[in-house]
Amino acid sequence: WGFQLLNISLVFIMVFALKSEATAQAQEFGEDPKPSRQKKSKKGFDPDRLVVGGNLGAAFGNITLVEVSPQIGYLVKPNLLLGLGGRYIYYEERNSFFTYKTNIYGGGPYAQYFFLENFIAHAEYEILNLDDFRNPSERVNIESIFVGGGYRSMIGGNSFFSVLLLYNLNETINTPYTNPVFRLGFGVGL
C-alpha cells in the first residue's frame, strides 16, 4: 500500500516536471548570474545545479525531540529539485506511567516543484529505524509518505530559507511526527 502511494506521488511529480519552465532554485527568478554559461548547452552532470541544505529541529517538554536532517539535491529542471535526505532524531517522551527514549535514523528521496516564484510543492518518502513504542527492546522500520507545500525566501543570489507544511499519509503509533508536520529549512546552491 505504501509503495502504491509512492508511485502515484512520483507520477504526479513527473507530470509537473515535463511542464516545468521556471528559473533555478539557487538563482533569483528572472535573472541569470552566469549568462555566458547559459549560452553553452551543458549535457550530463552540472555541479552548478547541486543544492545542499537541510533542517534542524528541537522540541522540549513532555516530549523532547532534537533533529538533524542534512539534504542534497539536484535541479533536474529549473523548477524541479530531486534529492536525498538523511535524518537523525533523539526522541524522549515522559509521563507518569513510563519514559520512552529512542535514537531514530533513516532518510529517503524527496522532490520539490517550484511555482509562482517562491512557492513549493513537496513530496517525500522516508524510512526511519527506531525502538518500537510498544516493545522498546525491538527496533522497527517506519515508512512515511509526506505531501504538502510551503514557501521559500531567497537570501542572496544562491541561498534560501524555506517553510514547509506537510501531511504524513502513513501515520502509525510508532511515527515520531504528529500531523501536520511543520519544517523550517535552508539551502545553498553550489
PDB file of C-alpha atoms in Angstrom:
ATOM      1  CA  TRP A   1       0.000   0.000   0.000  1.00  0.00           C
ATOM      2  CA  GLY A   2       2.822   2.444   0.882  1.00  0.00           C
ATOM      3  CA  PHE A   3       4.652   1.770  -2.370  1.00  0.00           C
ATOM      4  CA  GLN A   4       1.454   2.366  -4.392  1.00  0.00           C
ATOM      5  CA  LEU A   5       1.115   5.830  -2.840  1.00  0.00           C
ATOM      6  CA  LEU A   6       4.804   6.470  -3.516  1.00  0.00           C
ATOM      7  CA  ASN A   7       4.377   5.503  -7.177  1.00  0.00           C
ATOM      8  CA  ILE A   8       1.321   7.749  -7.523  1.00  0.00           C
ATOM      9  CA  SER A   9       3.261  10.643  -5.940  1.00  0.00           C
ATOM     10  CA  LEU A  10       6.231  10.103  -8.248  1.00  0.00           C
ATOM     11  CA  VAL A  11       3.998  10.016 -11.344  1.00  0.00           C
ATOM     12  CA  PHE A  12       2.349  13.244 -10.172  1.00  0.00           C
ATOM     13  CA  ILE A  13       5.753  14.900  -9.754  1.00  0.00           C
ATOM     14  CA  MET A  14       6.975  13.646 -13.143  1.00  0.00           C
ATOM     15  CA  VAL A  15       3.940  15.201 -14.860  1.00  0.00           C
ATOM     16  CA  PHE A  16       4.857  18.548 -13.312  1.00  0.00           C
ATOM     17  CA  ALA A  17       8.494  18.047 -14.344  1.00  0.00           C
ATOM     18  CA  LEU A  18       7.546  17.700 -18.004  1.00  0.00           C
ATOM     19  CA  LYS A  19       5.675  21.014 -17.877  1.00  0.00           C
ATOM     20  CA  SER A  20       8.338  22.993 -15.999  1.00  0.00           C
ATOM     21  CA  GLU A  21       9.682  26.287 -17.304  1.00  0.00           C
ATOM     22  CA  ALA A  22      10.758  28.489 -14.379  1.00  0.00           C
ATOM     23  CA  THR A  23      14.147  29.651 -13.103  1.00  0.00           C
ATOM     24  CA  ALA A  24      16.523  27.689 -10.900  1.00  0.00           C
ATOM     25  CA  GLN A  25      16.081  27.458  -7.144  1.00  0.00           C
ATOM     26  CA  ALA A  26      19.594  28.592  -6.493  1.00  0.00           C
ATOM     27  CA  GLN A  27      19.093  31.803  -8.530  1.00  0.00           C
ATOM     28  CA  GLU A  28      16.821  34.825  -8.293  1.00  0.00           C
ATOM     29  CA  PHE A  29      13.832  34.440 -10.611  1.00  0.00           C
ATOM     30  CA  GLY A  30      14.214  36.230 -13.911  1.00  0.00           C
ATOM     31  CA  GLU A  31      17.981  36.662 -13.527  1.00  0.00           C
ATOM     32  CA  ASP A  32      20.905  34.559 -14.655  1.00  0.00           C
ATOM     33  CA  PRO A  33      24.076  35.374 -12.689  1.00  0.00           C
ATOM     34  CA  LYS A  34      26.170  33.426 -15.229  1.00  0.00           C
ATOM     35  CA  PRO A  35      24.764  34.402 -18.665  1.00  0.00           C
ATOM     36  CA  SER A  36      27.809  33.045 -20.538  1.00  0.00           C
ATOM     37  CA  ARG A  37      27.114  29.542 -19.209  1.00  0.00           C
ATOM     38  CA  GLN A  38      23.513  29.659 -20.352  1.00  0.00           C
ATOM     39  CA  LYS A  39      24.601  30.010 -24.000  1.00  0.00           C
ATOM     40  CA  LYS A  40      26.523  26.745 -23.763  1.00  0.00           C
ATOM     41  CA  SER A  41      24.212  23.780 -23.601  1.00  0.00           C
ATOM     42  CA  LYS A  42      25.696  21.523 -20.931  1.00  0.00           C
ATOM     43  CA  LYS A  43      24.850  17.876 -21.177  1.00  0.00           C
ATOM     44  CA  GLY A  44      25.267  15.483 -18.283  1.00  0.00           C
ATOM     45  CA  PHE A  45      26.066  16.349 -14.674  1.00  0.00           C
ATOM     46  CA  ASP A  46      26.418  20.075 -13.881  1.00  0.00           C
ATOM     47  CA  PRO A  47      27.769  20.841 -10.378  1.00  0.00           C
ATOM     48  CA  ASP A  48      26.125  24.304 -10.550  1.00  0.00           C
ATOM     49  CA  ARG A  49      22.758  22.542 -10.201  1.00  0.00           C
ATOM     50  CA  LEU A  50      23.622  20.942  -6.830  1.00  0.00           C
ATOM     51  CA  VAL A  51      21.801  22.264  -3.758  1.00  0.00           C
ATOM     52  CA  VAL A  52      22.828  21.341  -0.216  1.00  0.00           C
ATOM     53  CA  GLY A  53      20.935  22.166   2.950  1.00  0.00           C
ATOM     54  CA  GLY A  54      18.667  20.597   5.486  1.00  0.00           C
ATOM     55  CA  ASN A  55      16.584  21.041   8.581  1.00  0.00           C
ATOM     56  CA  LEU A  56      17.322  21.459  12.271  1.00  0.00           C
ATOM     57  CA  GLY A  57      14.625  20.975  14.864  1.00  0.00           C
ATOM     58  CA  ALA A  58      14.041  20.805  18.591  1.00  0.00           C
ATOM     59  CA  ALA A  59      11.114  20.494  20.989  1.00  0.00           C
ATOM     60  CA  PHE A  60      11.234  20.318  24.777  1.00  0.00           C
ATOM     61  CA  GLY A  61       8.641  19.467  27.413  1.00  0.00           C
ATOM     62  CA  ASN A  62       6.886  16.130  27.975  1.00  0.00           C
ATOM     63  CA  ILE A  63       8.343  15.236  24.592  1.00  0.00           C
ATOM     64  CA  THR A  64      11.967  16.059  23.876  1.00  0.00           C
ATOM     65  CA  LEU A  65      12.972  15.929  20.240  1.00  0.00           C
ATOM     66  CA  VAL A  66      16.265  17.007  18.681  1.00  0.00           C
ATOM     67  CA  GLU A  67      16.612  16.590  14.915  1.00  0.00           C
ATOM     68  CA  VAL A  68      19.408  16.999  12.357  1.00  0.00           C
ATOM     69  CA  SER A  69      18.468  16.379   8.719  1.00  0.00           C
ATOM     70  CA  PRO A  70      21.065  17.083   6.001  1.00  0.00           C
ATOM     71  CA  GLN A  71      19.914  17.088   2.368  1.00  0.00           C
ATOM     72  CA  ILE A  72      21.478  17.173  -1.062  1.00  0.00           C
ATOM     73  CA  GLY A  73      19.525  17.809  -4.220  1.00  0.00           C
ATOM     74  CA  TYR A  74      19.961  18.317  -7.941  1.00  0.00           C
ATOM     75  CA  LEU A  75      17.958  20.684 -10.134  1.00  0.00           C
ATOM     76  CA  VAL A  76      16.790  18.295 -12.848  1.00  0.00           C
ATOM     77  CA  LYS A  77      14.769  21.113 -14.421  1.00  0.00           C
ATOM     78  CA  PRO A  78      14.920  24.794 -13.464  1.00  0.00           C
ATOM     79  CA  ASN A  79      11.909  24.337 -11.156  1.00  0.00           C
ATOM     80  CA  LEU A  80      12.236  20.671 -10.142  1.00  0.00           C
ATOM     81  CA  LEU A  81      14.605  19.615  -7.377  1.00  0.00           C
ATOM     82  CA  LEU A  82      15.142  15.894  -6.705  1.00  0.00           C
ATOM     83  CA  GLY A  83      17.264  14.809  -3.787  1.00  0.00           C
ATOM     84  CA  LEU A  84      18.125  12.594  -0.858  1.00  0.00           C
ATOM     85  CA  GLY A  85      17.866  13.439   2.790  1.00  0.00           C
ATOM     86  CA  GLY A  86      19.195  11.816   5.919  1.00  0.00           C
ATOM     87  CA  ARG A  87      17.615  12.161   9.335  1.00  0.00           C
ATOM     88  CA  TYR A  88      18.757  11.665  12.926  1.00  0.00           C
ATOM     89  CA  ILE A  89      16.318  12.302  15.787  1.00  0.00           C
ATOM     90  CA  TYR A  90      16.752  11.884  19.518  1.00  0.00           C
ATOM     91  CA  TYR A  91      13.238  11.316  20.897  1.00  0.00           C
ATOM     92  CA  GLU A  92      12.164  11.076  24.538  1.00  0.00           C
ATOM     93  CA  GLU A  93       8.604  11.000  25.869  1.00  0.00           C
ATOM     94  CA  ARG A  94       7.893  11.166  29.605  1.00  0.00           C
ATOM     95  CA  ASN A  95       4.646  10.845  31.522  1.00  0.00           C
ATOM     96  CA  SER A  96       3.649   9.500  34.935  1.00  0.00           C
ATOM     97  CA  PHE A  97       3.474   5.882  33.659  1.00  0.00           C
ATOM     98  CA  PHE A  98       6.607   5.440  31.542  1.00  0.00           C
ATOM     99  CA  THR A  99       9.561   7.007  29.810  1.00  0.00           C
ATOM    100  CA  TYR A 100      10.255   6.117  26.186  1.00  0.00           C
ATOM    101  CA  LYS A 101      13.628   7.028  24.642  1.00  0.00           C
ATOM    102  CA  THR A 102      14.988   6.188  21.214  1.00  0.00           C
ATOM    103  CA  ASN A 103      17.586   7.201  18.667  1.00  0.00           C
ATOM    104  CA  ILE A 104      15.945   7.407  15.257  1.00  0.00           C
ATOM    105  CA  TYR A 105      17.829   7.343  11.979  1.00  0.00           C
ATOM    106  CA  GLY A 106      16.995   6.977   8.334  1.00  0.00           C
ATOM    107  CA  GLY A 107      16.118   9.065   5.317  1.00  0.00           C
ATOM    108  CA  GLY A 108      14.912   8.866   1.774  1.00  0.00           C
ATOM    109  CA  PRO A 109      14.233  10.643  -1.521  1.00  0.00           C
ATOM    110  CA  TYR A 110      12.279  13.863  -1.913  1.00  0.00           C
ATOM    111  CA  ALA A 111      11.044  16.089  -4.730  1.00  0.00           C
ATOM    112  CA  GLN A 112      10.233  19.775  -4.751  1.00  0.00           C
ATOM    113  CA  TYR A 113       8.427  21.605  -7.533  1.00  0.00           C
ATOM    114  CA  PHE A 114       8.640  25.418  -7.561  1.00  0.00           C
ATOM    115  CA  PHE A 115       5.810  27.562  -8.904  1.00  0.00           C
ATOM    116  CA  LEU A 116       4.716  31.200  -8.732  1.00  0.00           C
ATOM    117  CA  GLU A 117       8.337  32.150  -7.989  1.00  0.00           C
ATOM    118  CA  ASN A 118       8.610  31.227  -4.295  1.00  0.00           C
ATOM    119  CA  PHE A 119       6.013  28.534  -3.630  1.00  0.00           C
ATOM    120  CA  ILE A 120       6.942  24.858  -3.201  1.00  0.00           C
ATOM    121  CA  ALA A 121       5.043  21.602  -3.761  1.00  0.00           C
ATOM    122  CA  HIS A 122       6.811  18.857  -1.792  1.00  0.00           C
ATOM    123  CA  ALA A 123       6.638  15.030  -1.817  1.00  0.00           C
ATOM    124  CA  GLU A 124       8.862  12.715   0.186  1.00  0.00           C
ATOM    125  CA  TYR A 125       9.264   9.045   1.024  1.00  0.00           C
ATOM    126  CA  GLU A 126      11.113   8.260   4.232  1.00  0.00           C
ATOM    127  CA  ILE A 127      12.157   5.133   6.136  1.00  0.00           C
ATOM    128  CA  LEU A 128      13.130   5.545   9.783  1.00  0.00           C
ATOM    129  CA  ASN A 129      14.541   2.934  12.163  1.00  0.00           C
ATOM    130  CA  LEU A 130      13.568   3.277  15.840  1.00  0.00           C
ATOM    131  CA  ASP A 131      12.672   1.393  19.017  1.00  0.00           C
ATOM    132  CA  ASP A 132       9.126   0.001  18.866  1.00  0.00           C
ATOM    133  CA  PHE A 133       6.850   2.134  21.056  1.00  0.00           C
ATOM    134  CA  ARG A 134       5.018  -0.939  22.417  1.00  0.00           C
ATOM    135  CA  ASN A 135       8.147  -3.083  22.821  1.00  0.00           C
ATOM    136  CA  PRO A 136      11.265  -0.866  23.223  1.00  0.00           C
ATOM    137  CA  SER A 137      13.604  -3.884  23.100  1.00  0.00           C
ATOM    138  CA  GLU A 138      12.782  -4.295  19.379  1.00  0.00           C
ATOM    139  CA  ARG A 139      13.699  -1.902  16.565  1.00  0.00           C
ATOM    140  CA  VAL A 140      11.279  -1.361  13.693  1.00  0.00           C
ATOM    141  CA  ASN A 141      11.331   0.410  10.330  1.00  0.00           C
ATOM    142  CA  ILE A 142       8.638   3.030   9.806  1.00  0.00           C
ATOM    143  CA  GLU A 143       7.678   4.226   6.321  1.00  0.00           C
ATOM    144  CA  SER A 144       6.263   7.716   5.894  1.00  0.00           C
ATOM    145  CA  ILE A 145       4.928   9.447   2.795  1.00  0.00           C
ATOM    146  CA  PHE A 146       4.787  13.220   3.081  1.00  0.00           C
ATOM    147  CA  VAL A 147       2.924  15.600   0.778  1.00  0.00           C
ATOM    148  CA  GLY A 148       2.437  19.313   1.183  1.00  0.00           C
ATOM    149  CA  GLY A 149       3.817  22.655   0.282  1.00  0.00           C
ATOM    150  CA  GLY A 150       5.395  25.798   1.500  1.00  0.00           C
ATOM    151  CA  TYR A 151       7.235  28.979   0.773  1.00  0.00           C
ATOM    152  CA  ARG A 152      10.880  29.833   0.263  1.00  0.00           C
ATOM    153  CA  SER A 153      12.645  33.140   0.542  1.00  0.00           C
ATOM    154  CA  MET A 154      15.872  33.799  -1.337  1.00  0.00           C
ATOM    155  CA  ILE A 155      18.802  35.072   0.737  1.00  0.00           C
ATOM    156  CA  GLY A 156      21.402  36.495  -1.589  1.00  0.00           C
ATOM    157  CA  GLY A 157      21.950  35.041  -5.047  1.00  0.00           C
ATOM    158  CA  ASN A 158      22.077  31.326  -4.298  1.00  0.00           C
ATOM    159  CA  SER A 159      20.830  30.679  -0.759  1.00  0.00           C
ATOM    160  CA  PHE A 160      17.306  30.316   0.569  1.00  0.00           C
ATOM    161  CA  PHE A 161      15.226  29.737   3.674  1.00  0.00           C
ATOM    162  CA  SER A 162      12.063  27.609   3.426  1.00  0.00           C
ATOM    163  CA  VAL A 163       8.958  26.856   5.469  1.00  0.00           C
ATOM    164  CA  LEU A 164       7.028  23.642   4.717  1.00  0.00           C
ATOM    165  CA  LEU A 165       3.703  22.330   5.967  1.00  0.00           C
ATOM    166  CA  LEU A 166       3.461  18.591   5.280  1.00  0.00           C
ATOM    167  CA  TYR A 167       0.992  15.803   5.948  1.00  0.00           C
ATOM    168  CA  ASN A 168       2.141  12.232   6.664  1.00  0.00           C
ATOM    169  CA  LEU A 169      -0.132   9.884   4.681  1.00  0.00           C
ATOM    170  CA  ASN A 170       1.145   6.828   6.556  1.00  0.00           C
ATOM    171  CA  GLU A 171       0.977   7.785  10.245  1.00  0.00           C
ATOM    172  CA  THR A 172       1.279   4.897  12.757  1.00  0.00           C
ATOM    173  CA  ILE A 173       1.700   4.520  16.532  1.00  0.00           C
ATOM    174  CA  ASN A 174       5.499   4.466  16.043  1.00  0.00           C
ATOM    175  CA  THR A 175       5.626   7.575  13.847  1.00  0.00           C
ATOM    176  CA  PRO A 176       7.643  10.250  15.658  1.00  0.00           C
ATOM    177  CA  TYR A 177       5.654  13.028  13.940  1.00  0.00           C
ATOM    178  CA  THR A 178       2.168  14.348  14.506  1.00  0.00           C
ATOM    179  CA  ASN A 179       0.184  15.705  11.576  1.00  0.00           C
ATOM    180  CA  PRO A 180       0.628  18.310  10.267  1.00  0.00           C
ATOM    181  CA  VAL A 181       4.435  18.354  10.156  1.00  0.00           C
ATOM    182  CA  PHE A 182       5.989  21.827  10.160  1.00  0.00           C
ATOM    183  CA  ARG A 183       9.565  22.195   8.824  1.00  0.00           C
ATOM    184  CA  LEU A 184      11.973  25.083   8.622  1.00  0.00           C
ATOM    185  CA  GLY A 185      14.859  24.540   6.214  1.00  0.00           C
ATOM    186  CA  PHE A 186      17.717  26.184   4.403  1.00  0.00           C
ATOM    187  CA  GLY A 187      19.662  25.551   1.227  1.00  0.00           C
ATOM    188  CA  VAL A 188      22.692  26.784  -0.671  1.00  0.00           C
ATOM    189  CA  GLY A 189      23.234  26.360  -4.387  1.00  0.00           C
ATOM    190  CA  LEU A 190      26.791  25.360  -5.216  1.00  0.00           C
TER     191      LEU A 190
END
